[in-house]
Amino acid sequence: MIETELAKKFMEQVTQYTEYNINIMNEQGVIIASRDPKRVGTFHEVAYYIVTGSEDMVVTSTEEDYPGVKPGINMVINIDGRREGVVGVTGDPGEIKPVALITKMAIEAMLKYEKQQEELRRRRNQKEHFTNLLIHVEYPDPGELRSVAKQLNYSENIIRVPILCKLDDIKPELFLNMIKNSPRHGAEDISIVLDSSHVLIFKTMPEKLFADYKFIIEEYLSTALKWLKEQERSCNFYIGSFQGSFTQYYNSYRHCKWLEENADSGSAAFFYDYTGNYVRSIVPMNELQWMFNIYERELSEEFKKTFMEIAEALIKTNYNLVTASKELFVHKNTLLYRYNKLKDTLHINPIESSADRFFLETFYNFLRKEH
């Protein structure tokens, strides 16, 4: 991924030496830096075609080739075999090809240099480097991961689950030391301070884990919870997905971060309690637009507001009308009246139909993103 600030700095430097208009596009085909500020943030069709396809260069001779794309040359930005973005130079293709090639080489060299510098910074500490490979690199080198893990005496053929601890006004180093001194913390448990308010632990799990894993994690955290209570402090725990391969820990950590942003279940949230919400959340917005744009357009704002309130309460209370009415601070009959209006308008009955329940939750997710 090309960082926007880095692309802007490159643009500031390169425009000192050429009069040609240069655009830099990210992996989504969006212009993130340009000599023409008006184009920043706009979609570039050719760039998206290149970065998602197999061609390394596309030459446009006239604006008729691609609507809205000016004549010029667009080339893929390739970093370590990954198509990270596109650089485009506007002008007569016959004249600007050398400029385009030099610009492409320059930005690739700069990005590779920045990547190398980042890797060097991460390697200052072996443990930190290992953890960064686990959670910050989407496609790490398996050989490097296992080599560093071996040096740190971590076995891979063990199931672990990540626990992301979000601390409230506690020094993370102090909290982590307390965790590591607990008798329930083993030599194969991987733990590290992420920042001033987060500690991450990859806890080893037994073979027969599915039925008892929540109890095991609660037991593991019991010492921490007691200590937090004594300190009159709090901490939220986000427990991700099981993994048995170091190359998959990145995804497990992402599940923890998703919980941190989306879960609302007290001091501890378990990813497998939210799988439906997670799957719906990763559906691209354009897919949801295609599904629900007419619903969104035709329903009144008042109805949509009521729908979201009822849907949120029903989802939170597992579709229990009595509990949901308390959540909304209304009488059960009032909620039932509103629910029946919702049911009649949309011709759904999510309390009794699992298919209608899925519709309600997906439409609710769309409206949350939209508003």
Short mmCIF file of C-alpha atoms in Angstrom, two decimals:
data_model
loop_
_atom_site.label_atom_id
_atom_site.label_comp_id
_atom_site.label_asym_id
_atom_site.label_seq_id
_atom_site.Cartn_x
_atom_site.Cartn_y
_atom_site.Cartn_z
CA MET A 1 0.00 0.00 0.00
CA ILE A 2 1.33 3.44 -0.93
CA GLU A 3 1.10 5.93 1.93
CA THR A 4 -0.60 9.16 0.89
CA GLU A 5 1.88 11.39 2.70
CA LEU A 6 4.80 9.62 1.06
CA ALA A 7 3.21 10.07 -2.37
CA LYS A 8 2.69 13.80 -1.68
CA LYS A 9 6.33 14.25 -0.63
CA PHE A 10 7.47 12.49 -3.80
CA MET A 11 5.23 14.76 -5.85
CA GLU A 12 6.71 17.87 -4.20
CA GLN A 13 10.21 16.70 -5.12
CA VAL A 14 9.60 15.51 -8.68
CA THR A 15 7.62 18.55 -9.80
CA GLN A 16 10.73 20.68 -9.22
CA TYR A 17 12.39 18.98 -12.19
CA THR A 18 9.62 18.49 -14.75
CA GLU A 19 6.66 20.40 -16.13
CA TYR A 20 4.67 17.27 -16.96
CA ASN A 21 1.57 16.48 -14.96
CA ILE A 22 2.13 13.37 -12.82
CA ASN A 23 -0.50 11.38 -10.93
CA ILE A 24 0.03 8.67 -8.33
CA MET A 25 -2.83 6.23 -7.75
CA ASN A 26 -3.27 3.71 -4.93
CA GLU A 27 -4.30 0.06 -5.13
CA GLN A 28 -7.97 1.12 -5.39
CA GLY A 29 -7.37 3.31 -8.43
CA VAL A 30 -7.84 6.56 -6.50
CA ILE A 31 -5.49 9.47 -7.21
CA ILE A 32 -3.66 10.22 -3.94
CA ALA A 33 -1.11 12.74 -5.26
CA SER A 34 -1.12 14.92 -8.36
CA ARG A 35 0.39 18.06 -9.77
CA ASP A 36 -3.23 19.07 -10.39
CA PRO A 37 -4.77 19.28 -6.85
CA LYS A 38 -8.29 19.08 -8.32
CA ARG A 39 -7.70 15.48 -9.35
CA VAL A 40 -6.71 14.24 -5.91
CA GLY A 41 -9.37 11.90 -4.54
CA THR A 42 -10.88 11.09 -7.93
CA PHE A 43 -11.11 7.62 -9.46
CA HIS A 44 -8.76 6.74 -12.30
CA GLU A 45 -10.23 3.97 -14.45
CA VAL A 46 -6.97 2.98 -16.17
CA ALA A 47 -5.11 2.79 -12.85
CA TYR A 48 -7.72 0.45 -11.42
CA TYR A 49 -7.55 -1.67 -14.59
CA ILE A 50 -3.75 -1.95 -14.25
CA VAL A 51 -3.53 -2.56 -10.51
CA THR A 52 -6.22 -5.27 -10.57
CA GLY A 53 -5.08 -6.85 -13.83
CA SER A 54 -1.89 -8.19 -15.37
CA GLU A 55 -0.75 -5.40 -17.69
CA ASP A 56 2.17 -3.28 -16.50
CA MET A 57 1.60 -0.31 -18.80
CA VAL A 58 -1.32 1.28 -20.61
CA VAL A 59 -0.86 4.01 -23.20
CA THR A 60 -3.78 6.34 -23.91
CA SER A 61 -3.58 8.38 -27.09
CA THR A 62 -6.90 10.22 -26.88
CA GLU A 63 -9.52 10.91 -24.22
CA GLU A 64 -11.85 8.66 -26.23
CA ASP A 65 -9.81 5.59 -25.15
CA TYR A 66 -11.02 5.94 -21.57
CA PRO A 67 -13.61 8.61 -20.61
CA GLY A 68 -12.10 11.17 -18.27
CA VAL A 69 -8.54 9.85 -18.73
CA LYS A 70 -6.18 12.20 -20.52
CA PRO A 71 -3.59 11.08 -23.11
CA GLY A 72 -0.43 9.75 -21.51
CA ILE A 73 1.26 6.69 -20.04
CA ASN A 74 0.24 4.82 -16.89
CA MET A 75 2.57 2.25 -15.33
CA VAL A 76 2.20 -0.19 -12.45
CA ILE A 77 4.14 0.45 -9.24
CA ASN A 78 5.50 -2.97 -8.33
CA ILE A 79 7.07 -3.53 -4.92
CA ASP A 80 8.45 -6.99 -4.18
CA GLY A 81 6.05 -8.59 -6.62
CA ARG A 82 2.95 -6.77 -5.32
CA ARG A 83 1.03 -4.30 -7.47
CA GLU A 84 0.90 -1.43 -5.00
CA GLY A 85 -0.43 1.32 -7.28
CA VAL A 86 0.05 3.18 -10.54
CA VAL A 87 1.99 6.24 -11.68
CA GLY A 88 0.71 8.20 -14.65
CA VAL A 89 2.29 10.94 -16.74
CA THR A 90 0.09 13.13 -18.94
CA GLY A 91 1.24 14.14 -22.41
CA ASP A 92 2.17 12.85 -25.86
CA PRO A 93 3.02 9.16 -25.26
CA GLY A 94 5.87 9.29 -27.77
CA GLU A 95 7.56 12.14 -25.91
CA ILE A 96 6.94 11.24 -22.29
CA LYS A 97 7.85 7.55 -22.19
CA PRO A 98 11.40 8.22 -20.82
CA VAL A 99 9.95 10.55 -18.19
CA ALA A 100 7.35 7.96 -17.23
CA LEU A 101 9.97 5.20 -16.90
CA ILE A 102 12.26 7.35 -14.77
CA THR A 103 9.34 8.43 -12.57
CA LYS A 104 8.24 4.83 -12.10
CA MET A 105 11.79 3.74 -11.20
CA ALA A 106 12.20 6.65 -8.79
CA ILE A 107 8.99 6.05 -6.89
CA GLU A 108 9.62 2.29 -6.70
CA ALA A 109 13.12 2.92 -5.39
CA MET A 110 11.79 5.39 -2.81
CA LEU A 111 9.07 3.00 -1.66
CA LYS A 112 11.52 0.10 -1.43
CA TYR A 113 13.89 2.28 0.57
CA GLU A 114 11.13 3.34 2.94
CA LYS A 115 10.07 -0.28 3.31
CA GLN A 116 13.65 -1.33 4.07
CA GLN A 117 14.01 1.44 6.66
CA GLU A 118 10.79 0.34 8.32
CA GLU A 119 12.00 -3.25 8.43
CA LEU A 120 15.30 -2.16 9.98
CA ARG A 121 13.46 -0.21 12.65
CA ARG A 122 11.36 -3.25 13.48
CA ARG A 123 14.39 -5.48 13.79
CA ARG A 124 15.87 -3.48 16.65
CA ASN A 125 14.26 -5.90 18.98
CA GLN A 126 13.87 -9.54 18.02
CA LYS A 127 10.65 -10.04 19.93
CA GLU A 128 9.15 -6.86 18.54
CA HIS A 129 10.24 -7.89 15.06
CA PHE A 130 8.62 -11.30 15.44
CA THR A 131 5.36 -9.80 16.70
CA ASN A 132 5.32 -7.26 13.90
CA LEU A 133 5.74 -10.05 11.37
CA LEU A 134 2.79 -11.82 12.99
CA ILE A 135 0.32 -8.94 13.12
CA HIS A 136 1.46 -6.19 10.74
CA VAL A 137 2.59 -8.09 7.65
CA GLU A 138 -0.30 -9.60 5.73
CA TYR A 139 1.86 -12.02 3.74
CA PRO A 140 4.99 -12.68 5.81
CA ASP A 141 7.79 -14.96 4.68
CA PRO A 142 6.98 -18.28 6.43
CA GLY A 143 10.66 -19.21 6.56
CA GLU A 144 11.63 -15.97 8.28
CA LEU A 145 8.74 -16.26 10.73
CA ARG A 146 9.68 -19.78 11.74
CA SER A 147 13.36 -18.90 11.95
CA VAL A 148 12.74 -16.01 14.36
CA ALA A 149 10.21 -18.09 16.31
CA LYS A 150 12.78 -20.85 16.72
CA GLN A 151 15.29 -18.35 18.10
CA LEU A 152 12.67 -17.23 20.61
CA ASN A 153 11.73 -20.84 21.48
CA TYR A 154 8.15 -20.55 20.23
CA SER A 155 6.57 -23.67 18.70
CA GLU A 156 4.22 -23.35 15.75
CA ASN A 157 2.30 -26.63 16.11
CA ILE A 158 0.26 -25.16 18.97
CA ILE A 159 -3.20 -23.59 18.78
CA ARG A 160 -3.22 -20.05 20.11
CA VAL A 161 -5.89 -17.40 20.47
CA PRO A 162 -5.13 -13.65 20.61
CA ILE A 163 -6.26 -11.52 23.54
CA LEU A 164 -6.10 -7.78 22.88
CA CYS A 165 -6.12 -5.88 26.17
CA LYS A 166 -7.22 -2.23 26.03
CA LEU A 167 -6.05 -0.57 29.23
CA ASP A 168 -7.62 2.28 31.12
CA ASP A 169 -4.94 4.59 32.57
CA ILE A 170 -2.48 1.79 33.34
CA LYS A 171 1.11 1.51 32.24
CA PRO A 172 1.11 -1.38 29.76
CA GLU A 173 4.55 -2.58 30.89
CA LEU A 174 3.28 -2.90 34.46
CA PHE A 175 0.19 -4.78 33.33
CA LEU A 176 2.19 -7.15 31.11
CA ASN A 177 4.68 -7.94 33.87
CA MET A 178 1.79 -8.84 36.15
CA ILE A 179 0.33 -11.12 33.45
CA LYS A 180 3.67 -12.83 32.78
CA ASN A 181 4.21 -13.48 36.50
CA SER A 182 0.87 -15.25 36.73
CA PRO A 183 1.13 -19.04 37.19
CA ARG A 184 -1.30 -19.45 34.27
CA HIS A 185 1.06 -17.73 31.83
CA GLY A 186 3.20 -20.35 30.06
CA ALA A 187 6.53 -20.22 28.23
CA GLU A 188 4.75 -20.69 24.89
CA ASP A 189 2.39 -17.74 25.44
CA ILE A 190 3.44 -14.83 23.20
CA SER A 191 2.92 -11.38 24.71
CA ILE A 192 4.01 -7.84 23.90
CA VAL A 193 3.19 -4.17 24.55
CA LEU A 194 1.74 -2.62 21.40
CA ASP A 195 1.38 1.00 22.51
CA SER A 196 0.53 3.13 25.52
CA SER A 197 -2.88 1.51 25.98
CA HIS A 198 -2.71 -1.94 24.37
CA VAL A 199 -1.16 -5.27 25.29
CA LEU A 200 -1.45 -8.30 23.01
CA ILE A 201 -1.22 -11.92 24.13
CA PHE A 202 -1.36 -15.05 21.98
CA LYS A 203 -2.52 -17.60 24.55
CA THR A 204 -1.83 -21.28 24.02
CA MET A 205 -4.90 -23.48 24.09
CA PRO A 206 -5.38 -27.19 24.84
CA GLU A 207 -6.40 -29.70 22.17
CA LYS A 208 -10.00 -30.02 23.40
CA LEU A 209 -10.75 -26.33 23.37
CA PHE A 210 -14.07 -25.49 21.70
CA ALA A 211 -16.44 -26.21 24.55
CA ASP A 212 -14.17 -24.87 27.30
CA TYR A 213 -12.14 -22.09 25.69
CA LYS A 214 -14.08 -19.23 27.29
CA PHE A 215 -13.66 -20.79 30.71
CA ILE A 216 -9.93 -21.31 30.05
CA ILE A 217 -9.45 -17.67 29.05
CA GLU A 218 -11.48 -16.43 32.01
CA GLU A 219 -9.29 -18.52 34.31
CA TYR A 220 -6.18 -17.14 32.62
CA LEU A 221 -7.37 -13.54 33.09
CA SER A 222 -8.66 -14.02 36.64
CA THR A 223 -5.39 -12.83 38.21
CA ALA A 224 -5.41 -9.75 35.99
CA LEU A 225 -9.02 -8.96 36.84
CA LYS A 226 -8.29 -9.24 40.56
CA TRP A 227 -5.26 -6.98 40.20
CA LEU A 228 -7.24 -4.43 38.17
CA LYS A 229 -9.94 -4.35 40.83
CA GLU A 230 -7.31 -3.68 43.51
CA GLN A 231 -5.90 -0.86 41.40
CA GLU A 232 -9.41 0.52 40.76
CA ARG A 233 -8.75 0.36 37.06
CA SER A 234 -10.48 -1.35 34.15
CA CYS A 235 -9.52 -3.15 30.97
CA ASN A 236 -11.45 -4.41 27.97
CA PHE A 237 -10.44 -7.75 26.51
CA TYR A 238 -11.02 -8.67 22.86
CA ILE A 239 -10.51 -12.35 22.09
CA GLY A 240 -9.93 -13.20 18.42
CA SER A 241 -9.99 -16.41 16.38
CA PHE A 242 -8.06 -19.65 16.89
CA GLN A 243 -4.99 -20.12 14.71
CA GLY A 244 -2.43 -22.89 14.32
CA SER A 245 -0.07 -21.29 11.80
CA PHE A 246 2.09 -18.22 12.34
CA THR A 247 1.19 -16.96 8.86
CA GLN A 248 -2.48 -16.69 9.93
CA TYR A 249 -1.94 -14.69 13.13
CA TYR A 250 -2.31 -11.47 11.12
CA ASN A 251 -5.97 -12.32 10.43
CA SER A 252 -6.59 -13.35 14.02
CA TYR A 253 -5.27 -10.00 15.26
CA ARG A 254 -7.51 -8.21 12.72
CA HIS A 255 -10.46 -9.97 14.31
CA CYS A 256 -9.44 -8.53 17.69
CA LYS A 257 -9.23 -5.03 16.21
CA TRP A 258 -12.63 -5.48 14.60
CA LEU A 259 -14.07 -6.43 17.99
CA GLU A 260 -12.51 -3.35 19.57
CA GLU A 261 -14.31 -1.15 17.04
CA ASN A 262 -17.63 -3.00 16.90
CA ALA A 263 -18.28 -5.12 20.00
CA ASP A 264 -20.30 -3.83 22.92
CA SER A 265 -20.45 -6.62 25.46
CA GLY A 266 -18.86 -5.42 28.67
CA SER A 267 -15.30 -6.14 29.68
CA ALA A 268 -14.73 -9.15 27.39
CA ALA A 269 -15.82 -9.85 23.82
CA PHE A 270 -15.26 -13.15 21.99
CA PHE A 271 -14.97 -13.08 18.21
CA TYR A 272 -16.96 -16.26 17.68
CA ASP A 273 -19.96 -14.59 19.31
CA TYR A 274 -19.90 -11.99 16.52
CA THR A 275 -19.24 -14.04 13.38
CA GLY A 276 -22.53 -13.02 11.72
CA ASN A 277 -21.91 -9.33 12.32
CA TYR A 278 -18.33 -9.68 11.14
CA VAL A 279 -19.28 -11.38 7.88
CA ARG A 280 -21.88 -8.70 7.18
CA SER A 281 -19.41 -5.93 7.99
CA ILE A 282 -16.90 -7.05 5.37
CA VAL A 283 -19.43 -7.08 2.54
CA PRO A 284 -18.34 -4.21 0.23
CA MET A 285 -20.51 -1.11 0.46
CA ASN A 286 -21.23 -1.15 -3.26
CA GLU A 287 -22.77 -4.62 -2.89
CA LEU A 288 -25.04 -3.33 -0.14
CA GLN A 289 -25.92 -0.32 -2.29
CA TRP A 290 -27.00 -2.57 -5.13
CA MET A 291 -29.11 -4.63 -2.74
CA PHE A 292 -30.81 -1.87 -0.75
CA ASN A 293 -30.71 1.42 -2.68
CA ILE A 294 -34.45 1.29 -3.50
CA TYR A 295 -35.33 0.47 0.11
CA GLU A 296 -33.19 3.37 1.27
CA ARG A 297 -34.77 5.73 -1.26
CA GLU A 298 -38.41 4.80 -0.82
CA LEU A 299 -38.63 4.45 2.97
CA SER A 300 -39.17 7.61 4.99
CA GLU A 301 -36.48 8.96 7.28
CA GLU A 302 -38.77 8.45 10.27
CA PHE A 303 -39.32 4.79 9.35
CA LYS A 304 -35.60 4.18 8.84
CA LYS A 305 -34.83 5.75 12.21
CA THR A 306 -37.43 3.57 13.93
CA PHE A 307 -36.19 0.51 12.04
CA MET A 308 -32.61 1.07 13.20
CA GLU A 309 -33.66 1.55 16.83
CA ILE A 310 -35.79 -1.62 16.85
CA ALA A 311 -33.24 -3.69 14.89
CA GLU A 312 -30.40 -2.67 17.19
CA ALA A 313 -32.42 -3.57 20.29
CA LEU A 314 -33.59 -6.91 18.87
CA ILE A 315 -30.09 -7.91 17.77
CA LYS A 316 -28.63 -6.96 21.12
CA THR A 317 -31.27 -8.92 23.07
CA ASN A 318 -31.41 -11.99 20.81
CA TYR A 319 -34.87 -11.01 19.53
CA ASN A 320 -36.55 -11.01 22.92
CA LEU A 321 -39.34 -8.42 22.84
CA VAL A 322 -39.53 -8.03 26.61
CA THR A 323 -35.80 -7.42 26.99
CA ALA A 324 -35.72 -5.25 23.86
CA SER A 325 -38.49 -3.02 25.20
CA LYS A 326 -36.44 -2.45 28.34
CA GLU A 327 -33.42 -1.65 26.17
CA LEU A 328 -35.50 1.00 24.38
CA PHE A 329 -37.18 2.23 27.59
CA VAL A 330 -40.66 1.67 26.14
CA HIS A 331 -43.58 -0.56 27.12
CA LYS A 332 -43.67 -3.98 25.48
CA ASN A 333 -46.97 -3.13 23.76
CA THR A 334 -45.42 0.04 22.31
CA LEU A 335 -42.52 -1.97 20.91
CA LEU A 336 -44.92 -4.61 19.59
CA TYR A 337 -46.92 -1.91 17.78
CA ARG A 338 -43.75 -0.53 16.17
CA TYR A 339 -42.53 -4.01 15.34
CA ASN A 340 -45.82 -4.89 13.62
CA LYS A 341 -45.60 -1.72 11.56
CA LEU A 342 -42.07 -2.68 10.54
CA LYS A 343 -43.23 -6.23 9.79
CA ASP A 344 -46.14 -5.06 7.63
CA THR A 345 -44.12 -2.46 5.72
CA LEU A 346 -41.25 -4.80 4.83
CA HIS A 347 -43.26 -8.04 4.83
CA ILE A 348 -40.81 -9.73 7.20
CA ASN A 349 -41.03 -11.43 10.59
CA PRO A 350 -37.47 -11.78 11.90
CA ILE A 351 -38.58 -13.09 15.30
CA GLU A 352 -39.98 -16.23 13.66
CA SER A 353 -38.00 -16.48 10.40
CA SER A 354 -34.22 -16.94 10.25
CA ALA A 355 -34.19 -15.71 6.64
CA ASP A 356 -36.03 -12.52 7.65
CA ARG A 357 -33.65 -12.14 10.57
CA PHE A 358 -30.70 -12.21 8.20
CA PHE A 359 -32.42 -9.63 5.97
CA LEU A 360 -33.08 -7.34 8.93
CA GLU A 361 -29.50 -7.53 10.17
CA THR A 362 -28.01 -6.99 6.71
CA PHE A 363 -30.28 -4.00 5.99
CA TYR A 364 -29.48 -2.63 9.44
CA ASN A 365 -25.75 -2.98 8.71
CA PHE A 366 -26.24 -1.10 5.41
CA LEU A 367 -28.10 1.77 7.11
CA ARG A 368 -25.41 2.01 9.80
CA LYS A 369 -22.73 2.38 7.12
CA GLU A 370 -24.85 4.75 5.08
CA HIS A 371 -25.68 7.07 7.99
#
